[in-house]
PDB file of C-alpha atoms and ligand atoms in Angstrom:
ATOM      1  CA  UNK W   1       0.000   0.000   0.000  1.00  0.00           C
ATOM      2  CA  UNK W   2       1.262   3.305  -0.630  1.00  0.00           C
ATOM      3  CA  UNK W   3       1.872   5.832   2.102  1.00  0.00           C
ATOM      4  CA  UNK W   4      -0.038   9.120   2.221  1.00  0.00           C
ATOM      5  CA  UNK W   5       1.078  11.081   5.219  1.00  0.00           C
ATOM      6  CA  UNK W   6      -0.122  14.726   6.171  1.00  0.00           C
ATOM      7  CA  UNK W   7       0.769  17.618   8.351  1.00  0.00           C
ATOM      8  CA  UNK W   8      -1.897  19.738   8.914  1.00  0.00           C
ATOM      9  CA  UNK W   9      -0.876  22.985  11.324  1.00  0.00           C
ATOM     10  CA  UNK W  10      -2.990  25.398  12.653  1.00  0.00           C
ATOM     11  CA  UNK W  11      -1.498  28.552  11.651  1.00  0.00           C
ATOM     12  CA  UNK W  12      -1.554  30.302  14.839  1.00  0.00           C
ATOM     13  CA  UNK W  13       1.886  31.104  14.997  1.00  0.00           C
ATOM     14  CA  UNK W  14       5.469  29.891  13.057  1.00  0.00           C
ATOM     15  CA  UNK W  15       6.468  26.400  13.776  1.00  0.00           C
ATOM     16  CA  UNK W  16       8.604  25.933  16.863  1.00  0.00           C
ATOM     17  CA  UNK W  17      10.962  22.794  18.140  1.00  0.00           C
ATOM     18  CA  UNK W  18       7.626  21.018  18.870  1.00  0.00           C
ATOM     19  CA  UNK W  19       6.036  21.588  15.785  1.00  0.00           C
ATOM     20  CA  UNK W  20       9.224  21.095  13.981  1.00  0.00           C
ATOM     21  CA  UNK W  21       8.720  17.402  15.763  1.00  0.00           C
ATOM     22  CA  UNK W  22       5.752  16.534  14.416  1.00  0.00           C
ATOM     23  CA  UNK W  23       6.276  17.630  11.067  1.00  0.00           C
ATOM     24  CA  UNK W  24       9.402  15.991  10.320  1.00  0.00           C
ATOM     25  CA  UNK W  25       8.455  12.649  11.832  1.00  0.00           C
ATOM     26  CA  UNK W  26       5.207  12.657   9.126  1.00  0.00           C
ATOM     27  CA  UNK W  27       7.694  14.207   6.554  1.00  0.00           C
ATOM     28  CA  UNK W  28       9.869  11.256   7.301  1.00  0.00           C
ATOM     29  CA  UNK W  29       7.724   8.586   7.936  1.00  0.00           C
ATOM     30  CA  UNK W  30       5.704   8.875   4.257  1.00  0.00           C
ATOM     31  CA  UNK W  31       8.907   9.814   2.219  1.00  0.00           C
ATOM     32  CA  UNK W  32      11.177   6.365   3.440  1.00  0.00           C
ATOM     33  CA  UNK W  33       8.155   4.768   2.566  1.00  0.00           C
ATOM     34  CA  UNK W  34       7.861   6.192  -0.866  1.00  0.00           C
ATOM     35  CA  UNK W  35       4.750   7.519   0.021  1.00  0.00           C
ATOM     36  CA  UNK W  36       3.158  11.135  -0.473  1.00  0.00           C
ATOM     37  CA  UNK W  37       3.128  13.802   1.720  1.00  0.00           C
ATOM     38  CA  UNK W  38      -0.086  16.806   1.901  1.00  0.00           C
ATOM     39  CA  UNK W  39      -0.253  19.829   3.732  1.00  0.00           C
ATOM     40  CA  UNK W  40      -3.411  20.866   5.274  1.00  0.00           C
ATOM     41  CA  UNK W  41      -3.905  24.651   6.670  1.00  0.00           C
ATOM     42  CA  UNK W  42      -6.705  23.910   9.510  1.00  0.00           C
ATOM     43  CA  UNK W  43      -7.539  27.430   9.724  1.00  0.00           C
ATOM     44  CA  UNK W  44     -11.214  27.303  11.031  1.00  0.00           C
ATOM     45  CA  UNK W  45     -10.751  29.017  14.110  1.00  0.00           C
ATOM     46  CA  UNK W  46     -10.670  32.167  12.501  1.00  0.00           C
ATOM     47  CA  UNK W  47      -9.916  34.282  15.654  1.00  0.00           C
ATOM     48  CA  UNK W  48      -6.775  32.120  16.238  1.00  0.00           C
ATOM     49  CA  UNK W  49      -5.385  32.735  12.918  1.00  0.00           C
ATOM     50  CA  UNK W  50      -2.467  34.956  13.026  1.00  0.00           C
ATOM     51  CA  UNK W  51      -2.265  36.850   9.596  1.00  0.00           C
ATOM     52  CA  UNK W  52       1.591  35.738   8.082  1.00  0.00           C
ATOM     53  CA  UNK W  53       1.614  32.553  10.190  1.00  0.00           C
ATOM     54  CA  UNK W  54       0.983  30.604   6.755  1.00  0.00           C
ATOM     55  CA  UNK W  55       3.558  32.240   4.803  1.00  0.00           C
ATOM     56  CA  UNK W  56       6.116  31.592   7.464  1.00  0.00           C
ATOM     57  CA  UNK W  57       5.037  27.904   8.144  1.00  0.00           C
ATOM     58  CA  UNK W  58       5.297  27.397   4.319  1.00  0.00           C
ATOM     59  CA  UNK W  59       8.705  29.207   4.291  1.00  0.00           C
ATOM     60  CA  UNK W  60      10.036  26.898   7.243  1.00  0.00           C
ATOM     61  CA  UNK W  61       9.243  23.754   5.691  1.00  0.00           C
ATOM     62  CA  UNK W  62      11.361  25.074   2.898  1.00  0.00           C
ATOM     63  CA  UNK W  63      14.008  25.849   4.670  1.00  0.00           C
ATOM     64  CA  UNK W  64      14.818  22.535   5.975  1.00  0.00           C
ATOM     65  CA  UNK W  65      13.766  20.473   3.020  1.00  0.00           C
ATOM     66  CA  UNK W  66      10.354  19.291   3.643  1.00  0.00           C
ATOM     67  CA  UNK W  67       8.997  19.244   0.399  1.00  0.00           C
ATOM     68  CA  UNK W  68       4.756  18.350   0.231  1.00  0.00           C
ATOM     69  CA  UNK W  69       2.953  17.283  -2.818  1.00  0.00           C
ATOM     70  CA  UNK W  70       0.287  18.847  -4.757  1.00  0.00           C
ATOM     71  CA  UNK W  71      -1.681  21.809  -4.046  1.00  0.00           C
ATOM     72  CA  UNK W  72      -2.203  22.820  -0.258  1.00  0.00           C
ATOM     73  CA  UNK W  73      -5.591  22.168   1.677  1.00  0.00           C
ATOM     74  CA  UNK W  74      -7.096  24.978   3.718  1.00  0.00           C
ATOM     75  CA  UNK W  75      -9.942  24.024   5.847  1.00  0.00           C
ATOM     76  CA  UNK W  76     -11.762  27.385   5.770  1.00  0.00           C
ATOM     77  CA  UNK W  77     -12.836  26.396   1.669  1.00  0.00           C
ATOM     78  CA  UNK W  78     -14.330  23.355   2.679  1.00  0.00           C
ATOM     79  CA  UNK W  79     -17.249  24.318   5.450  1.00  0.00           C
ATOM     80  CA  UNK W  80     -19.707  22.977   2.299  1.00  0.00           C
ATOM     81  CA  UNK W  81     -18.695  19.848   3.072  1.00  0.00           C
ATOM     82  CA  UNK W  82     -18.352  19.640   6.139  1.00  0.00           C
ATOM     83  CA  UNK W  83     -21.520  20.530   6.795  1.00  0.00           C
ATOM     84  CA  UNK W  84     -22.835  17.657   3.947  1.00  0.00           C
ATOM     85  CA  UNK W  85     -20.911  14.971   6.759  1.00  0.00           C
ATOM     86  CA  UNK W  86     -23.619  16.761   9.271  1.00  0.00           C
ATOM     87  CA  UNK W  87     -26.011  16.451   7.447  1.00  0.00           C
ATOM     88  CA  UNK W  88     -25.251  12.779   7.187  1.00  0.00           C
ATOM     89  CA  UNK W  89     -25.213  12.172  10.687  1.00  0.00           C
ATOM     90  CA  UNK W  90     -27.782  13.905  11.823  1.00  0.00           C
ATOM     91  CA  UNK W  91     -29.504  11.268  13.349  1.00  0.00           C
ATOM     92  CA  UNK W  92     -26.239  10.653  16.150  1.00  0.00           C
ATOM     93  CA  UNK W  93     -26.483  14.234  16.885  1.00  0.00           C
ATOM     94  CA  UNK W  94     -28.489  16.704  18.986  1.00  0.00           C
ATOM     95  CA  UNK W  95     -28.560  20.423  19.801  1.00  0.00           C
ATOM     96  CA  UNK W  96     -27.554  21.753  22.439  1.00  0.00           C
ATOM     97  CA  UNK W  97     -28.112  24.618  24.758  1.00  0.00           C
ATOM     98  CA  UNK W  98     -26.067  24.899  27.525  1.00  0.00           C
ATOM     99  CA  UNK W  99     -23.896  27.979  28.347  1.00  0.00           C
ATOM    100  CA  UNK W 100     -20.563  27.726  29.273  1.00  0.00           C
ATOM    101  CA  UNK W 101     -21.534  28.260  32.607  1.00  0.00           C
ATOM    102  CA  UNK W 102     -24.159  25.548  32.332  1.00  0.00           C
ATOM    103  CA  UNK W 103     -21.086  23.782  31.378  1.00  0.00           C
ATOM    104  CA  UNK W 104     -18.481  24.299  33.966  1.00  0.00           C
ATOM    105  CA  UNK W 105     -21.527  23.422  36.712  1.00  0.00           C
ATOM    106  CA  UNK W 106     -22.999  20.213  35.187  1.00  0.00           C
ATOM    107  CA  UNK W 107     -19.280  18.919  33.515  1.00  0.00           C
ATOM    108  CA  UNK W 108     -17.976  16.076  35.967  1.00  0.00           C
ATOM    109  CA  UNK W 109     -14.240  16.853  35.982  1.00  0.00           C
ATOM    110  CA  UNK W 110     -12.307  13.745  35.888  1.00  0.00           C
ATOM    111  CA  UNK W 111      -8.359  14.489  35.677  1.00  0.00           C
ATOM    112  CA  UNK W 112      -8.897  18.053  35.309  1.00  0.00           C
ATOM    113  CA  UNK W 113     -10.575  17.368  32.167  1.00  0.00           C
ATOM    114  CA  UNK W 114     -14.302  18.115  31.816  1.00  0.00           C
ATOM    115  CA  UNK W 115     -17.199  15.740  30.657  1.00  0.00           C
ATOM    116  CA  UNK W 116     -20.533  16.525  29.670  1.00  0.00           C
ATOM    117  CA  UNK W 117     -23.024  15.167  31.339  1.00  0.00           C
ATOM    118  CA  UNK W 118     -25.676  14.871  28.371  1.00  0.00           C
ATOM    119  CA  UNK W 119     -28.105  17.420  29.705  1.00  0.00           C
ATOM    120  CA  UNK W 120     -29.311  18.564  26.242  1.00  0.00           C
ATOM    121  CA  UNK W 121     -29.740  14.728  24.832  1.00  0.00           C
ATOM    122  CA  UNK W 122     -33.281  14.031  25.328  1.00  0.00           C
ATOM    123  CA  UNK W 123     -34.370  17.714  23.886  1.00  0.00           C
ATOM    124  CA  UNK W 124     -34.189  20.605  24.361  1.00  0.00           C
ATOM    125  CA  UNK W 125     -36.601  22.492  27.163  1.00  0.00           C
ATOM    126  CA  UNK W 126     -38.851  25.048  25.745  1.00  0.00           C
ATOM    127  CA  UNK W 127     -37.472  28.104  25.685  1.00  0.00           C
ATOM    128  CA  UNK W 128     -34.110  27.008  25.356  1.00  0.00           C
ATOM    129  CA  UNK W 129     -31.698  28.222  22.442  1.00  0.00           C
ATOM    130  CA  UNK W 130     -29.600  25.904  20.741  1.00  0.00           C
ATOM    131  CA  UNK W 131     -26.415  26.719  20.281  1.00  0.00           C
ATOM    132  CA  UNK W 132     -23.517  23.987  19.784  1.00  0.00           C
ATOM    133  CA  UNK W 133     -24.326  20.374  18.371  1.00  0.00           C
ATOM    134  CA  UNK W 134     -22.751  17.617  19.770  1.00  0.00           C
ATOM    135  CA  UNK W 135     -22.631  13.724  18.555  1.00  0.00           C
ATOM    136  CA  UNK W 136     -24.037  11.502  20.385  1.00  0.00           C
ATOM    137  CA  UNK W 137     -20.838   8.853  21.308  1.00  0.00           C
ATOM    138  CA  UNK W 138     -21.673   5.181  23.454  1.00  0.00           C
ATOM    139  CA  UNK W 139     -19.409   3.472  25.848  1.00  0.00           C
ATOM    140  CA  UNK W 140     -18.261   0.679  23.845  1.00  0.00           C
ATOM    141  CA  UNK W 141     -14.976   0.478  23.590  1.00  0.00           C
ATOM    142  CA  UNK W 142     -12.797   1.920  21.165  1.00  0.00           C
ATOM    143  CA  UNK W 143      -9.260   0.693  20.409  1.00  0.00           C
ATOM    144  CA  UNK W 144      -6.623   1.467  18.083  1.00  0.00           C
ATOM    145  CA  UNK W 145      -2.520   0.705  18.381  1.00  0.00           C
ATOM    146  CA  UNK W 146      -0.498   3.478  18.221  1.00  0.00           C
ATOM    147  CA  UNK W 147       2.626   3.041  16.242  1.00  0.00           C
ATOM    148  CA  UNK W 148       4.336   4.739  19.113  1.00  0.00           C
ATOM    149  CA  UNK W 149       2.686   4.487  22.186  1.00  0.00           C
ATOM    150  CA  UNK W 150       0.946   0.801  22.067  1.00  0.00           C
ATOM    151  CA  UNK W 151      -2.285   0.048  22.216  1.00  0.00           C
ATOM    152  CA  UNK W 152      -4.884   2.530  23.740  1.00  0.00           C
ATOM    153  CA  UNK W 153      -8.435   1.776  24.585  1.00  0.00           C
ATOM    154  CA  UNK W 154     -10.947   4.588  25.485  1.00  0.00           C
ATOM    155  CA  UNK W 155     -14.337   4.559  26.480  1.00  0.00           C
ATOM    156  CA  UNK W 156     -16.005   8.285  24.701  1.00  0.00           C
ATOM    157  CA  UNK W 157     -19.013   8.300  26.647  1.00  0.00           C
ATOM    158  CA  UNK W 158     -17.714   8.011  29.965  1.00  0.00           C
ATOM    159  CA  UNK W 159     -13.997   9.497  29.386  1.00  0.00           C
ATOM    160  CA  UNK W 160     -15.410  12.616  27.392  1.00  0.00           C
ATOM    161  CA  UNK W 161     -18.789  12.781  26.602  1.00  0.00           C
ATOM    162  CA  UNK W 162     -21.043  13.625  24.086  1.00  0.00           C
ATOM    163  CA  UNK W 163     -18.727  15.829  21.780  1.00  0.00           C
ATOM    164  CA  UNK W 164     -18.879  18.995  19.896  1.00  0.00           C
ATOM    165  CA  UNK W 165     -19.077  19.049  16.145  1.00  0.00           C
ATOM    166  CA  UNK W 166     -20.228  22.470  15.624  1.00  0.00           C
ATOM    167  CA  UNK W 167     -19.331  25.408  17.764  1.00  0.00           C
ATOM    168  CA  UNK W 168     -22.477  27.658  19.550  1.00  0.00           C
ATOM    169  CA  UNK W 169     -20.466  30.638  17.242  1.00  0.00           C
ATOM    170  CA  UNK W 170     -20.624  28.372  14.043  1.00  0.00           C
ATOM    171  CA  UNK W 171     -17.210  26.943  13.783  1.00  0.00           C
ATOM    172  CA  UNK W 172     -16.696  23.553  12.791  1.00  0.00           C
ATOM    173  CA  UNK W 173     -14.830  21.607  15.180  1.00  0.00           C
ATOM    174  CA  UNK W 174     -11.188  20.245  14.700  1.00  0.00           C
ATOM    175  CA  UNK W 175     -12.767  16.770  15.498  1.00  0.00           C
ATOM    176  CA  UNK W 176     -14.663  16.458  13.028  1.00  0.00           C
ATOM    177  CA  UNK W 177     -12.921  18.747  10.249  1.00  0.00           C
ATOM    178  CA  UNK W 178      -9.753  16.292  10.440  1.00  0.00           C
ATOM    179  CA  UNK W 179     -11.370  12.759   9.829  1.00  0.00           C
ATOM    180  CA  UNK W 180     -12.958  14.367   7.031  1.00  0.00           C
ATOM    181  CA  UNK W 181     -10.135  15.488   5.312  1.00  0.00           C
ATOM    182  CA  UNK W 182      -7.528  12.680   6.422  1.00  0.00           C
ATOM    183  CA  UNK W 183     -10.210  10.429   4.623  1.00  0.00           C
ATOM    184  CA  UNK W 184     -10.761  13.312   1.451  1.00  0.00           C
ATOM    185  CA  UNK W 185      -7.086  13.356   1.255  1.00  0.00           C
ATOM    186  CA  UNK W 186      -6.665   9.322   1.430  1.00  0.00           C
ATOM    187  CA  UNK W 187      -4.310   9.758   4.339  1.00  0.00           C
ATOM    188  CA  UNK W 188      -3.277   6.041   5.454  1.00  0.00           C
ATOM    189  CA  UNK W 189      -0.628   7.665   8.037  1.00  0.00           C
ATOM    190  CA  UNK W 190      -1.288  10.147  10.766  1.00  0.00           C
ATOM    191  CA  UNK W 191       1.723  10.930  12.492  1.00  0.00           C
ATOM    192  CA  UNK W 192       1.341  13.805  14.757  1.00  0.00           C
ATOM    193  CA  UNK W 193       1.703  14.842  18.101  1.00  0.00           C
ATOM    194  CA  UNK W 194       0.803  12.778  21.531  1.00  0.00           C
ATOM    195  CA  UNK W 195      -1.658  16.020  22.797  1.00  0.00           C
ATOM    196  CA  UNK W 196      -3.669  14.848  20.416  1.00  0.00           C
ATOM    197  CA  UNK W 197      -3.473  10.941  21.309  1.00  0.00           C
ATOM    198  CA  UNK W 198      -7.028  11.671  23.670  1.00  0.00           C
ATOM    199  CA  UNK W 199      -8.636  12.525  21.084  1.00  0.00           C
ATOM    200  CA  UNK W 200      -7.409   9.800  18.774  1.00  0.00           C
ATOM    201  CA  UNK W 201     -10.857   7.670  20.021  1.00  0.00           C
ATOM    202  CA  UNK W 202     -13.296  10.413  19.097  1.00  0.00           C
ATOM    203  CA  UNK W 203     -11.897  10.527  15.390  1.00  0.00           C
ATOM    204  CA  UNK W 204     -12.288   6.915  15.236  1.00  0.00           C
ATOM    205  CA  UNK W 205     -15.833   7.285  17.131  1.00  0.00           C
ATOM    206  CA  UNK W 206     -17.124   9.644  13.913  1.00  0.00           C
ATOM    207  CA  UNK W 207     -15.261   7.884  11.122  1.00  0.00           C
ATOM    208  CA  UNK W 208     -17.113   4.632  11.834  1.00  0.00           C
ATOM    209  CA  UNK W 209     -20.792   6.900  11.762  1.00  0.00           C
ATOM    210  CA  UNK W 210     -19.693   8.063   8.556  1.00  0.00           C
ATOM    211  CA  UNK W 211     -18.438   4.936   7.019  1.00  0.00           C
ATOM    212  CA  UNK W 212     -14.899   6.768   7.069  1.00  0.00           C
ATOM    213  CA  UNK W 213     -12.085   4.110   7.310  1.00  0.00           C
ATOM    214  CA  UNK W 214      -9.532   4.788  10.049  1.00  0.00           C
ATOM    215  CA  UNK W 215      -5.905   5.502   9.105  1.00  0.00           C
ATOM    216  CA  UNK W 216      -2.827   4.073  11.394  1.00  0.00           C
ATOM    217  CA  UNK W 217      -1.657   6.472  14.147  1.00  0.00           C
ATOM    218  CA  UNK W 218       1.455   7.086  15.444  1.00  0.00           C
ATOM    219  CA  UNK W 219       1.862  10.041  17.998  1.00  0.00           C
ATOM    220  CA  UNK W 220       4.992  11.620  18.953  1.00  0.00           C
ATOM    221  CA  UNK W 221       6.098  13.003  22.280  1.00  0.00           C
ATOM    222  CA  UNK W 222       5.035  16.131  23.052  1.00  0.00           C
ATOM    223  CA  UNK W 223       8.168  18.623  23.258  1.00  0.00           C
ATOM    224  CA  UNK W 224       7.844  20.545  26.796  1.00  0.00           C
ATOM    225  CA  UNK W 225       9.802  23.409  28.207  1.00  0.00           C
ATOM    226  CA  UNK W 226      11.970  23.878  31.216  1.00  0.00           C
ATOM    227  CA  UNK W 227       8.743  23.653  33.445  1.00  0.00           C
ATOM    228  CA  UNK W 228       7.203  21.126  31.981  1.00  0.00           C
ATOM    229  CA  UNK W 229       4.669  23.159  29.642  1.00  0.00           C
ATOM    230  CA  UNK W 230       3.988  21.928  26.100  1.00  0.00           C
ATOM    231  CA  UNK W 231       5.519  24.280  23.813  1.00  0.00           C
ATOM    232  CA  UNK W 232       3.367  26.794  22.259  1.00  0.00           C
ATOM    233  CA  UNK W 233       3.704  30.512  20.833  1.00  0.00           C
ATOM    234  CA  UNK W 234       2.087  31.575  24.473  1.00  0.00           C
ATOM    235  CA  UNK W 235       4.811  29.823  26.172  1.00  0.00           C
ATOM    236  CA  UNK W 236       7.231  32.261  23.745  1.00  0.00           C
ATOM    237  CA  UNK W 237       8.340  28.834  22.229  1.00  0.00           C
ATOM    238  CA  UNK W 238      10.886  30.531  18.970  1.00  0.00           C
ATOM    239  CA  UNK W 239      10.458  29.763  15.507  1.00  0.00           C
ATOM    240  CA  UNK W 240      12.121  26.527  14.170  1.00  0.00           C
ATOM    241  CA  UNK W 241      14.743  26.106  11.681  1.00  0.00           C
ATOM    242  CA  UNK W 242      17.574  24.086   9.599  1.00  0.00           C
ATOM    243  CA  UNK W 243      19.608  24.371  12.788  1.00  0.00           C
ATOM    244  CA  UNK W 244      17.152  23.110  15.126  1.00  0.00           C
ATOM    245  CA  UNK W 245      16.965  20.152  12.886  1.00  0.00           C
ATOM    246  CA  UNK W 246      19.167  17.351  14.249  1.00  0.00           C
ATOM    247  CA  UNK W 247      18.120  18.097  18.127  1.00  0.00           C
ATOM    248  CA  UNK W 248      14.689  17.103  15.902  1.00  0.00           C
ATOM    249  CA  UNK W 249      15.974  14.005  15.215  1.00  0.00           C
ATOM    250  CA  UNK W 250      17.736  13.048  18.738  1.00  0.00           C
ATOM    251  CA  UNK W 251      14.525  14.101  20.476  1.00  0.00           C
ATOM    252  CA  UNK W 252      12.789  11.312  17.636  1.00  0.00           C
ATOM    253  CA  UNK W 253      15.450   8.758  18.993  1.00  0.00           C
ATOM    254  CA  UNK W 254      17.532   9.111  16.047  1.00  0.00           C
ATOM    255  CA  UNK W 255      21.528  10.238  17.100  1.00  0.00           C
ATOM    256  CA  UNK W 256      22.804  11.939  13.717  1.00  0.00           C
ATOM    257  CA  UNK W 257      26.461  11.903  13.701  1.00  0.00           C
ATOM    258  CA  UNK W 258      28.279  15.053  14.186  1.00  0.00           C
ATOM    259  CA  UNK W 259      29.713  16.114  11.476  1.00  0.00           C
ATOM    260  CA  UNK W 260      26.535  16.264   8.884  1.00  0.00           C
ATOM    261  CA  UNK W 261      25.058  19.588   7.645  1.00  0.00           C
ATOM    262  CA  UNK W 262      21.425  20.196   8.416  1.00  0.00           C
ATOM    263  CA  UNK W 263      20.927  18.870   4.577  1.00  0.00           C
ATOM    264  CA  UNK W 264      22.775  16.146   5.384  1.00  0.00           C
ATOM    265  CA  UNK W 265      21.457  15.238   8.373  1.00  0.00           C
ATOM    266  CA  UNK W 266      17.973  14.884   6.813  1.00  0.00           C
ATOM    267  CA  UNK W 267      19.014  12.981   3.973  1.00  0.00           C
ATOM    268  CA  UNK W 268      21.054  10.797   6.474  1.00  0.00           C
ATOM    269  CA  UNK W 269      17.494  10.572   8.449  1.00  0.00           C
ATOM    270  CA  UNK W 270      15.517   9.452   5.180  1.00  0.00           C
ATOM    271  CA  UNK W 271      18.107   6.786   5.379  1.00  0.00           C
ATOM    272  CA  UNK W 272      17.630   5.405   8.670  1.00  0.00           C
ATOM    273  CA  UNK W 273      14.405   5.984  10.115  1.00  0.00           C
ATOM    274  CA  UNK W 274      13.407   3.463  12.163  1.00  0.00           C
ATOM    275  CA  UNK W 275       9.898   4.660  14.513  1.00  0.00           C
ATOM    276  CA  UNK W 276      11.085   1.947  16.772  1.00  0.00           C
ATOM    277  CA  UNK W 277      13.590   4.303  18.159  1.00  0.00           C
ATOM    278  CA  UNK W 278      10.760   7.284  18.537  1.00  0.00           C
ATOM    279  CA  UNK W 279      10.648   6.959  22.860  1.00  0.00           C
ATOM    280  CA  UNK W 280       7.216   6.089  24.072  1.00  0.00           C
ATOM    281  CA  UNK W 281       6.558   8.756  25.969  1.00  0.00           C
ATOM    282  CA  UNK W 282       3.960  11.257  25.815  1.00  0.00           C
ATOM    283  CA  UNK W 283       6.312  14.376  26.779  1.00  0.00           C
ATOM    284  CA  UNK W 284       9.826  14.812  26.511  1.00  0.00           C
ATOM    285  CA  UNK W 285      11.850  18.329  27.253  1.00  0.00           C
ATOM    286  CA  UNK W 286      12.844  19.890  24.086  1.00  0.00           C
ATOM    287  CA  UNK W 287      16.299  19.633  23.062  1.00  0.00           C
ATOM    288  CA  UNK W 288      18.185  22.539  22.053  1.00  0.00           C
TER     289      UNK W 288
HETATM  290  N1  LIG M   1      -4.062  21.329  13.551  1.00  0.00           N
HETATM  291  C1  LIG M   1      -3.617  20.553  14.663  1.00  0.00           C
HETATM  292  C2  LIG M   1      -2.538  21.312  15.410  1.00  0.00           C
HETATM  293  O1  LIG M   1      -1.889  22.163  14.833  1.00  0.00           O
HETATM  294  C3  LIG M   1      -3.057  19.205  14.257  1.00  0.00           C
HETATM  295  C4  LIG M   1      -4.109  18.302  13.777  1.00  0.00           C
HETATM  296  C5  LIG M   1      -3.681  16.875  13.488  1.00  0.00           C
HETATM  297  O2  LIG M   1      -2.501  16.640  13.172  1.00  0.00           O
HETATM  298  O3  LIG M   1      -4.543  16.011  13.541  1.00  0.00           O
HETATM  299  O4  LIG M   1      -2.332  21.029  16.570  1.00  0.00           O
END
């Protein structure tokens, strides 16, 4: 089977180490395969968007020789379809009305994370506004083995919750947006990073209601700074380049020797990647 790999950033801000990570392991994971790799813009969260970020994600992955094939996806063109996947589905999901303060009081928090309780599935009261929809999700159990971090089993009813697939201001969730395009795109690869490994089980939830087929995963540490924060433009995290490119590798398990230009040291990668030697760890401090 061929390989089709993806990155898909949010362009909130240039790539740092972390996203530098992610990117090359999917880079390098599709190309020593022979496979394709796509680009995907997931730009739906219009507020987020910084204005530039594109241009200088684009420009990075030129700089250190991560060429993508064919023309770039942005997520903001397709909201006709994704609202067609609604439509198709509209029997597994439900308005609902609750406000975010509705939310914080009802949500049992379980690990600091919050899950709805399903107040809004049997209808709405009258007099009640709808505002996000969610998808209705059961408690069977849904399992997938990561290529990095073994098998993981997750129960979405009782872990999250009923989900949401459409925002109370409009905008399409990330959930839903990226099993629609990984399958659009024919992506057989996901290789990303481990933040998103919880929500892994929801994408798999919503391909199987709409007869999507589920890719293989493989999730990537998480690069964290001095105090243990994931890296992210808030956290002041700098933008990556050629020369952050072989602490890349050595935080993806892979020691480059010495002497090797940044050039070199990818084509030395395409060589020898092995995802056996990615560490199976969720987090790992970035290496500078
Ligand atoms: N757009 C997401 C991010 O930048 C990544 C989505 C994915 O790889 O599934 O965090």
């Amino acid at each position: 089977m061929r390989i089709i790999g993806r990155f898909a950033p949010s362009p909130t801000g240039p790539l740092h180490f972390g996203s530098l990570v992610a990117a090359l392991a999917s880079w390098l994971d599709a190309r020593r395969g022979g496979g394709r790799w796509l680009l995907r813009i997931e730009d739906l969260d219009r507020p987020r968007v910084m204005p530039g970020a594109e241009d200088a994600i684009l420009r990075q992955l030129d700089e250190l020789g991560l060429g993508w094939d064919g023309p770039i996806l942005h997520q903001s063109e397709r909201l006709a379809v994704y609202e067609r996947s609604l439509q198709g589905i509209q029997a597994h999901t439900y308005a609902c009305a609750c406000t975010r303060r509705e939310l914080e009081d009802s949500a049992l928090a379980i690990d600091g994370s919050r899950i709805y309780p399903g107040t809004c599935r049997g209808g709405l009261d009258p007099g009640k506004t709808a505002r996000a929809l969610r998808v209705r999700t059961t408690n069977e159990q849904i399992r997938f083995a990561d290529r990095v971090q073994g098998e993981i089993v997750q129960r979405v009813e009782t872990e999250v919750g009923d989900f949401v697939l459409r925002r109370a201001d409009g905008v399409i969730a990330y959930q839903l947006a990226v099993i629609v395009d990984d399958a659009a795109q024919g992506v057989t690869d996901v290789v990303r990073g481990a933040d998103l490994l919880d929500s892994t089980a929801r994408q798999i939830h919503l391909q199987r209601l709409l007869g999507l087929a589920t890719p293989r995963y493989l999730h990537v540490p998480v690069a964290t700074g001095a105090g243990g924060e994931k890296l992210s433009k808030q956290t002041g995290a700098g933008a990556a380049g050629p020369a952050e490119l072989r602490s890349a590798l050595r935080f993806l398990g892979h020691e480059v020797p010495a002497d090797l230009s940044p050039r070199e040291a990818l084509d030395w990668a395409l060589e020898y990647w092995d995802p056996r030697r990615i560490p199976r760890r969720r987090a790992a401090p970035a290496i500078s």
